[in-house]
mmCIF file of C-alpha atoms in Angstrom:
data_model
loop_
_atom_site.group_PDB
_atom_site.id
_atom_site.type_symbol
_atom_site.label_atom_id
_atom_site.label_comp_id
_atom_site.label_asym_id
_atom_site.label_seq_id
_atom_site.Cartn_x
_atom_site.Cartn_y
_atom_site.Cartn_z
ATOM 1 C CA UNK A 1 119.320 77.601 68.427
ATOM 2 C CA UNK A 2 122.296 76.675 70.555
ATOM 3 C CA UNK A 3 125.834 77.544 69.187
ATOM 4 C CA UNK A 4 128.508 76.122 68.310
ATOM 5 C CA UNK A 5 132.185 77.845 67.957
ATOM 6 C CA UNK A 6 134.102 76.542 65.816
ATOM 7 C CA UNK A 7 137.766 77.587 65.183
ATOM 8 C CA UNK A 8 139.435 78.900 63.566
ATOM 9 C CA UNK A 9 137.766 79.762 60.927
ATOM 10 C CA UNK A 10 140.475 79.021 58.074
ATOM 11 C CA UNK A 11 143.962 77.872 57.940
ATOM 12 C CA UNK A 12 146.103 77.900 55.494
ATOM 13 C CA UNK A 13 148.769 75.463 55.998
ATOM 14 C CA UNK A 14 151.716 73.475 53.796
ATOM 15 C CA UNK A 15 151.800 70.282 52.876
ATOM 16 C CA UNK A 16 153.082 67.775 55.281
ATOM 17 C CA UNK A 17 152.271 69.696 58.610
ATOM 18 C CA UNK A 18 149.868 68.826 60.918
ATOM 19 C CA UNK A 19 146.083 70.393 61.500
ATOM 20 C CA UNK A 20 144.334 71.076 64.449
ATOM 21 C CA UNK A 21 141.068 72.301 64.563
ATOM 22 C CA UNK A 22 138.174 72.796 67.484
ATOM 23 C CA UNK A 23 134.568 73.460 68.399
ATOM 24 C CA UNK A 24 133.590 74.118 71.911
ATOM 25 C CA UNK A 25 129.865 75.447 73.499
ATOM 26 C CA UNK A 26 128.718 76.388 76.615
ATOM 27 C CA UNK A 27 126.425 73.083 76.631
ATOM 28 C CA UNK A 28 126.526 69.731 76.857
ATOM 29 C CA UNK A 29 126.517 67.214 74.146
ATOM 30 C CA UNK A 30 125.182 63.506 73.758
ATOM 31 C CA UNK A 31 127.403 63.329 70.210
ATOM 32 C CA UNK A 32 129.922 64.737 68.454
ATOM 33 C CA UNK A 33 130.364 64.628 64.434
ATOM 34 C CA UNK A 34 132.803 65.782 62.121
ATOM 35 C CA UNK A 35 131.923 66.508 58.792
ATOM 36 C CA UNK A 36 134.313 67.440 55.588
ATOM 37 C CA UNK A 37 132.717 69.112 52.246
ATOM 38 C CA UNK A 38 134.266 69.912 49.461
ATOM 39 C CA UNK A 39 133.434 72.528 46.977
ATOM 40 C CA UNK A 40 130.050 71.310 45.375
ATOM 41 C CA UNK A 41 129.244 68.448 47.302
ATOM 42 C CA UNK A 42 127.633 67.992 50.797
ATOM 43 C CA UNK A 43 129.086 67.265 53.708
ATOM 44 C CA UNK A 44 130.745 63.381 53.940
ATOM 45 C CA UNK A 45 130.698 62.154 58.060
ATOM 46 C CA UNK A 46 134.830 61.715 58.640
ATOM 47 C CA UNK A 47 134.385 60.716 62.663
ATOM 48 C CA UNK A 48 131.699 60.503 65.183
ATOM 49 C CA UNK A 49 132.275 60.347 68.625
ATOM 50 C CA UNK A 50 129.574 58.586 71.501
ATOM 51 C CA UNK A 51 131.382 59.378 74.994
ATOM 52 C CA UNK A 52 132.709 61.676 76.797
ATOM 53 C CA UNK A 53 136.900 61.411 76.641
ATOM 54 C CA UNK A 54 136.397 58.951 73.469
ATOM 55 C CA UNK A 55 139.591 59.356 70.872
ATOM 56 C CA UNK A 56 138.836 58.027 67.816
ATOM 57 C CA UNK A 57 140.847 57.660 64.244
ATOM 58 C CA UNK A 58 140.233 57.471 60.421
ATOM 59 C CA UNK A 59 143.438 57.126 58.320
ATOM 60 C CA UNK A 60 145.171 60.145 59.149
ATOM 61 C CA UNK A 61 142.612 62.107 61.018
ATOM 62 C CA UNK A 62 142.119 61.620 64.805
ATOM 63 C CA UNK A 63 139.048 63.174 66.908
ATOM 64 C CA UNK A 64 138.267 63.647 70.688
ATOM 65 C CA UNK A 65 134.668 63.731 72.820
ATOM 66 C CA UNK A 66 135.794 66.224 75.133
ATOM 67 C CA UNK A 67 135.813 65.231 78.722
ATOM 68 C CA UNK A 68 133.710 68.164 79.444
ATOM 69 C CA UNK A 69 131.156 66.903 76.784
ATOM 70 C CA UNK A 70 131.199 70.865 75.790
ATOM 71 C CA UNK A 71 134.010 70.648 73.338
ATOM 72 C CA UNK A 72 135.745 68.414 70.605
ATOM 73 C CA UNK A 73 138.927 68.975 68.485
ATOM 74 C CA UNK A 74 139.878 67.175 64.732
ATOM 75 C CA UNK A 75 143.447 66.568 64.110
ATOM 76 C CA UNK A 76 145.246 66.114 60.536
ATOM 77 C CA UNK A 77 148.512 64.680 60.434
ATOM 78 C CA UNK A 78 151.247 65.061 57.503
ATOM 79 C CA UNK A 79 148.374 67.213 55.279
ATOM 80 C CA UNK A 80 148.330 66.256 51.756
ATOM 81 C CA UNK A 81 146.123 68.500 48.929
ATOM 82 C CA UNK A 82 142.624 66.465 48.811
ATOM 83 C CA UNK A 83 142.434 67.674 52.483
ATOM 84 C CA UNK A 84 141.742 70.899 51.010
ATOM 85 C CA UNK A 85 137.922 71.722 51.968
ATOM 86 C CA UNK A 86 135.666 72.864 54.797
ATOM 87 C CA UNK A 87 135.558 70.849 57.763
ATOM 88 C CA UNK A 88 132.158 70.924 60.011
ATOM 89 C CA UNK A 89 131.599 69.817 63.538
ATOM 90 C CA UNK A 90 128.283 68.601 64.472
ATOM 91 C CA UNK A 91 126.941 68.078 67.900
ATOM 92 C CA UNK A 92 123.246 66.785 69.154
ATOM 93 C CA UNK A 93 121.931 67.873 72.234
ATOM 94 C CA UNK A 94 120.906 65.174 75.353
ATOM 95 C CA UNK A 95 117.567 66.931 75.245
ATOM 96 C CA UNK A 96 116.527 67.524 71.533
ATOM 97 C CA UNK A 97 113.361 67.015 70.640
ATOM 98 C CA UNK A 98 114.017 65.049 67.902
ATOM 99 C CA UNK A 99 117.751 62.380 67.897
ATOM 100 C CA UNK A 100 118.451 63.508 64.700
ATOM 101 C CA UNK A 101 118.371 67.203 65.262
ATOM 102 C CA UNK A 102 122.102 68.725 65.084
ATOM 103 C CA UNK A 103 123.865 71.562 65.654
ATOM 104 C CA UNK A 104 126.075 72.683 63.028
ATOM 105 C CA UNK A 105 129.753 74.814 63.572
ATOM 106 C CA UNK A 106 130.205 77.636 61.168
ATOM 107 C CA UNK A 107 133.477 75.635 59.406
ATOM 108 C CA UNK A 108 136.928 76.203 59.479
ATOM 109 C CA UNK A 109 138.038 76.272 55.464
ATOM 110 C CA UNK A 110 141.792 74.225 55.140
ATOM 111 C CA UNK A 111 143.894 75.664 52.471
ATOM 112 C CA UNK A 112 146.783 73.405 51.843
ATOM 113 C CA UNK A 113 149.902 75.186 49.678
ATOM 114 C CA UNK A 114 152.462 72.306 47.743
ATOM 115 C CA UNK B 1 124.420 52.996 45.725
ATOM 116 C CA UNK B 2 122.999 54.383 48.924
ATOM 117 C CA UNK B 3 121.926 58.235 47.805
ATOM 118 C CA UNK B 4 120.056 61.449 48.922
ATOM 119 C CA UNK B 5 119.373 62.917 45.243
ATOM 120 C CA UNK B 6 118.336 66.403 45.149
ATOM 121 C CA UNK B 7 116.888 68.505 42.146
ATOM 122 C CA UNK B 8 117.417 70.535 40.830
ATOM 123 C CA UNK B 9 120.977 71.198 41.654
ATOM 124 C CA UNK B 10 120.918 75.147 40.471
ATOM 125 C CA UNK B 11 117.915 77.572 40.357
ATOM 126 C CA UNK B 12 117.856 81.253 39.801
ATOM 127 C CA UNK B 13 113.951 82.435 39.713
ATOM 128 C CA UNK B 14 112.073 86.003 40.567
ATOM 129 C CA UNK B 15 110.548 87.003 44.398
ATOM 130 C CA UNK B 16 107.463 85.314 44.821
ATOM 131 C CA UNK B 17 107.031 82.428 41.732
ATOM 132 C CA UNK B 18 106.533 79.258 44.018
ATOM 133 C CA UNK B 19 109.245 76.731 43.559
ATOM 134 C CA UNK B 20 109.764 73.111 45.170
ATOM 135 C CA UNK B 21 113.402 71.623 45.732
ATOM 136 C CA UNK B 22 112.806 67.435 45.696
ATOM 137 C CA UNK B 23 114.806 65.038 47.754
ATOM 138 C CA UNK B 24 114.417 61.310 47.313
ATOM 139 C CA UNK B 25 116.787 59.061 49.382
ATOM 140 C CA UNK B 26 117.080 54.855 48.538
ATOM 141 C CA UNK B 27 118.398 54.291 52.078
ATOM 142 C CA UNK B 28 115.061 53.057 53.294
ATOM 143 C CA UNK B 29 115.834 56.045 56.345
ATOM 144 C CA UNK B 30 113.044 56.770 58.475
ATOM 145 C CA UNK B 31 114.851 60.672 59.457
ATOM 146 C CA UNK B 32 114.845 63.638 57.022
ATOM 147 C CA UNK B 33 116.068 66.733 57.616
ATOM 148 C CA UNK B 34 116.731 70.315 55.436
ATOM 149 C CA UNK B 35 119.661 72.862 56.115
ATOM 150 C CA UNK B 36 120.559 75.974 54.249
ATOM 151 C CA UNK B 37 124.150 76.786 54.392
ATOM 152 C CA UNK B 38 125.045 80.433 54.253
ATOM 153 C CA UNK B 39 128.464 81.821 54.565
ATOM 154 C CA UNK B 40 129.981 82.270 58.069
ATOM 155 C CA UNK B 41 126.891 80.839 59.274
ATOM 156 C CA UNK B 42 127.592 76.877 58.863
ATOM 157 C CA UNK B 43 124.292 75.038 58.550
ATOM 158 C CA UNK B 44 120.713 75.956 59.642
ATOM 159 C CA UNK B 45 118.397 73.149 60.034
ATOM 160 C CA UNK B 46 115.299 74.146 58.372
ATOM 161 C CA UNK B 47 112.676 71.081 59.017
ATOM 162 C CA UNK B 48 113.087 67.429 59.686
ATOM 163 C CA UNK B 49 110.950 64.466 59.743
ATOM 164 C CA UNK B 50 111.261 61.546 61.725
ATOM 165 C CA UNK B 51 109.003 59.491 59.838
ATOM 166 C CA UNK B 52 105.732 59.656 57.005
ATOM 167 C CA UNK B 53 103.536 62.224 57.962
ATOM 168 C CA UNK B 54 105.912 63.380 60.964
ATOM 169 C CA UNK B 55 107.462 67.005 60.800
ATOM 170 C CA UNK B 56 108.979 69.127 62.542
ATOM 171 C CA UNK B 57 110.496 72.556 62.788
ATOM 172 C CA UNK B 58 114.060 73.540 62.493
ATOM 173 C CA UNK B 59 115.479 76.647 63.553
ATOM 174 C CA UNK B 60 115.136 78.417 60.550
ATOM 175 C CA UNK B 61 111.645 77.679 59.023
ATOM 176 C CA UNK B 62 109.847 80.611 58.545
ATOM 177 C CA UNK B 63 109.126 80.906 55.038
ATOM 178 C CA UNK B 64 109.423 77.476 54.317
ATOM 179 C CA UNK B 65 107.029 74.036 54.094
ATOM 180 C CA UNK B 66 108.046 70.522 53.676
ATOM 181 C CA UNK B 67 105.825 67.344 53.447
ATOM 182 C CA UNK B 68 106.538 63.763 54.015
ATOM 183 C CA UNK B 69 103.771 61.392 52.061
ATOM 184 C CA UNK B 70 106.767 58.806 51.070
ATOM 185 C CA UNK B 71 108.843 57.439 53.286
ATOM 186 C CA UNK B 72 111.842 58.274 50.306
ATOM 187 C CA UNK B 73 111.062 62.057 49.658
ATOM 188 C CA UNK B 74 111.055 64.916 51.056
ATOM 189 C CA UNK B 75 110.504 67.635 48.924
ATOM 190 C CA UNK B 76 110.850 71.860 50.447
ATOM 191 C CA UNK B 77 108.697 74.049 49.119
ATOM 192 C CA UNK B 78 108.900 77.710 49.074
ATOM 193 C CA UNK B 79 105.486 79.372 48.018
ATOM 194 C CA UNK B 80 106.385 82.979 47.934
ATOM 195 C CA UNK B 81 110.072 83.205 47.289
ATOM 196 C CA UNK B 82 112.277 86.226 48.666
ATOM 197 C CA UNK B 83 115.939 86.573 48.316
ATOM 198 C CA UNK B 84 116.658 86.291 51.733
ATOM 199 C CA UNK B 85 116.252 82.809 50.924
ATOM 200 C CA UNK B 86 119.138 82.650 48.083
ATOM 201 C CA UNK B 87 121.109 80.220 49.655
ATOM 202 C CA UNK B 88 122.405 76.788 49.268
ATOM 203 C CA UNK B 89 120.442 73.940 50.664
ATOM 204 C CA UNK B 90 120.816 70.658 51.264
ATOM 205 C CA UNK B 91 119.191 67.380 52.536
ATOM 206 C CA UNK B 92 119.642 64.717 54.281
ATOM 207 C CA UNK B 93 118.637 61.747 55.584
ATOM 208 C CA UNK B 94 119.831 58.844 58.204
ATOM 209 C CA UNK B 95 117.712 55.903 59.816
ATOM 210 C CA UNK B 96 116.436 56.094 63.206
ATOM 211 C CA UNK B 97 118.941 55.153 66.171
ATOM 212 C CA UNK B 98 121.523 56.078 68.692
ATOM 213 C CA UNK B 99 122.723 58.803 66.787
ATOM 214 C CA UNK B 100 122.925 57.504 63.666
ATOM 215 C CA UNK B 101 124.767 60.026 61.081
ATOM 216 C CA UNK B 102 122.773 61.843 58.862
ATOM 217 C CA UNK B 103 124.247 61.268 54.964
ATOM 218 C CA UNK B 104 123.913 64.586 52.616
ATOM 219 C CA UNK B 105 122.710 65.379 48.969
ATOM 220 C CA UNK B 106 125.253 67.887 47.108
ATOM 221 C CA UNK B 107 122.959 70.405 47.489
ATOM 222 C CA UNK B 108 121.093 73.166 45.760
ATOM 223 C CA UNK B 109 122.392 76.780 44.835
ATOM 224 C CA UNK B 110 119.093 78.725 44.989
ATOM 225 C CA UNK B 111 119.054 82.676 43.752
ATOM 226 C CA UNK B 112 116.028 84.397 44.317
ATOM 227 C CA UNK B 113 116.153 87.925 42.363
#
């Protein structure tokens, strides 16, 4: 399947600074997601992203559709402790088979010390 | 609630005693869809259905069947575990549209010994 690379692959990081994460590929992609799990639970869609340049925002996180379409980065700011977990990106491919299928990073895991 | 229930949440069983992992989602979703998650690795899509009686191959689906007779379950089935296959899996589901996102179980630890 295609790949994803997704980096890096963990952080650790004090509370109150900012988080920047990214996944890039050498092809192009229809959709972007960005997924968070915590430890025993499956992953919980935090953004998704349609277009190509698109900037989008959830609370304190903020996501961009590169203009490329080949890449995508998350941003955290001020980091609190419940951001502790393993962030995913997600893309699908213009010409899947199926418009569900997905391509899944490899995670970046977010340690965040008090 | 809107759910994708999975069961049984943890499993440890012996190389080749067939086993079945249910999913059952109350989302009315038409798309299914299995990944194992393996460390480093992220997660594999195993099969997916678009609709009853519709499946499809992942990229990882050798040793693996799935059926779709309900439009709510989706059960995997391995018939001849190994423990290549220990792993945690999950499912999930999402209805059929412009890239709709897909909404997860919380998975289940298998351990094959």
């Amino acid at each position: 399947g295609q790949q994803l690379n997704q980096s890096p692959q963990s952080m650790f990081i004090q509370e109150g600074e900012d988080v920047s994460m990214n996944c890039t590929s050498s092809s192009i992609f229809n959709t972007w997601l960005w997924y968070k799990q915590d430890p025993g639970e499956g992953p919980v869609l935090l953004i998704a992203l349609y277009k190509a340049g698109e900037l989008t925002s959830n609370g304190r996180l903020t996501a961009q559709f590169g203009i490329t379409r080949k890449d995508s980065f998350l941003n955290i700011s001020a980091s609190i402790p419940s951001d502790v977990g393993i962030y995913f990106c997600a893309g699908q491919l213009p010409s899947s088979g199926s418009a569900r299928q997905l391509t899944f990073g490899s995670g970046t895991q977010l340690t965040v010390l008090p | 609630e809107a759910q994708v229930t999975q069961n049984p949440r943890y499993l440890i069983t012996v190389t080749g005693k067939k086993l079945t992992v249910t999913c059952s989602q109350n989302m009315n979703h038409e798309y299914m869809s299995w990944y194992r998650q393996d460390p480093g690795l992220g997660l594999r899509q195993i099969y997916y259905s678009m609709n009853v009686e519709v499946t499809d191959k992942g990229d990882v689906p050798e040793g693996y069947k799935v059926s779709r007779k309900e439009k709510r379950n989706f059960p995997l089935i391995l018939e001849s575990p190994s423990p290549n296959q220990t792993s945690l899996y999950f499912c999930a589901s999402s209805s059929y549209g412009v890239a709709q996102p897909q909404h997860f179980g919380d998975g289940t630890r298998l351990s094959i010994l």
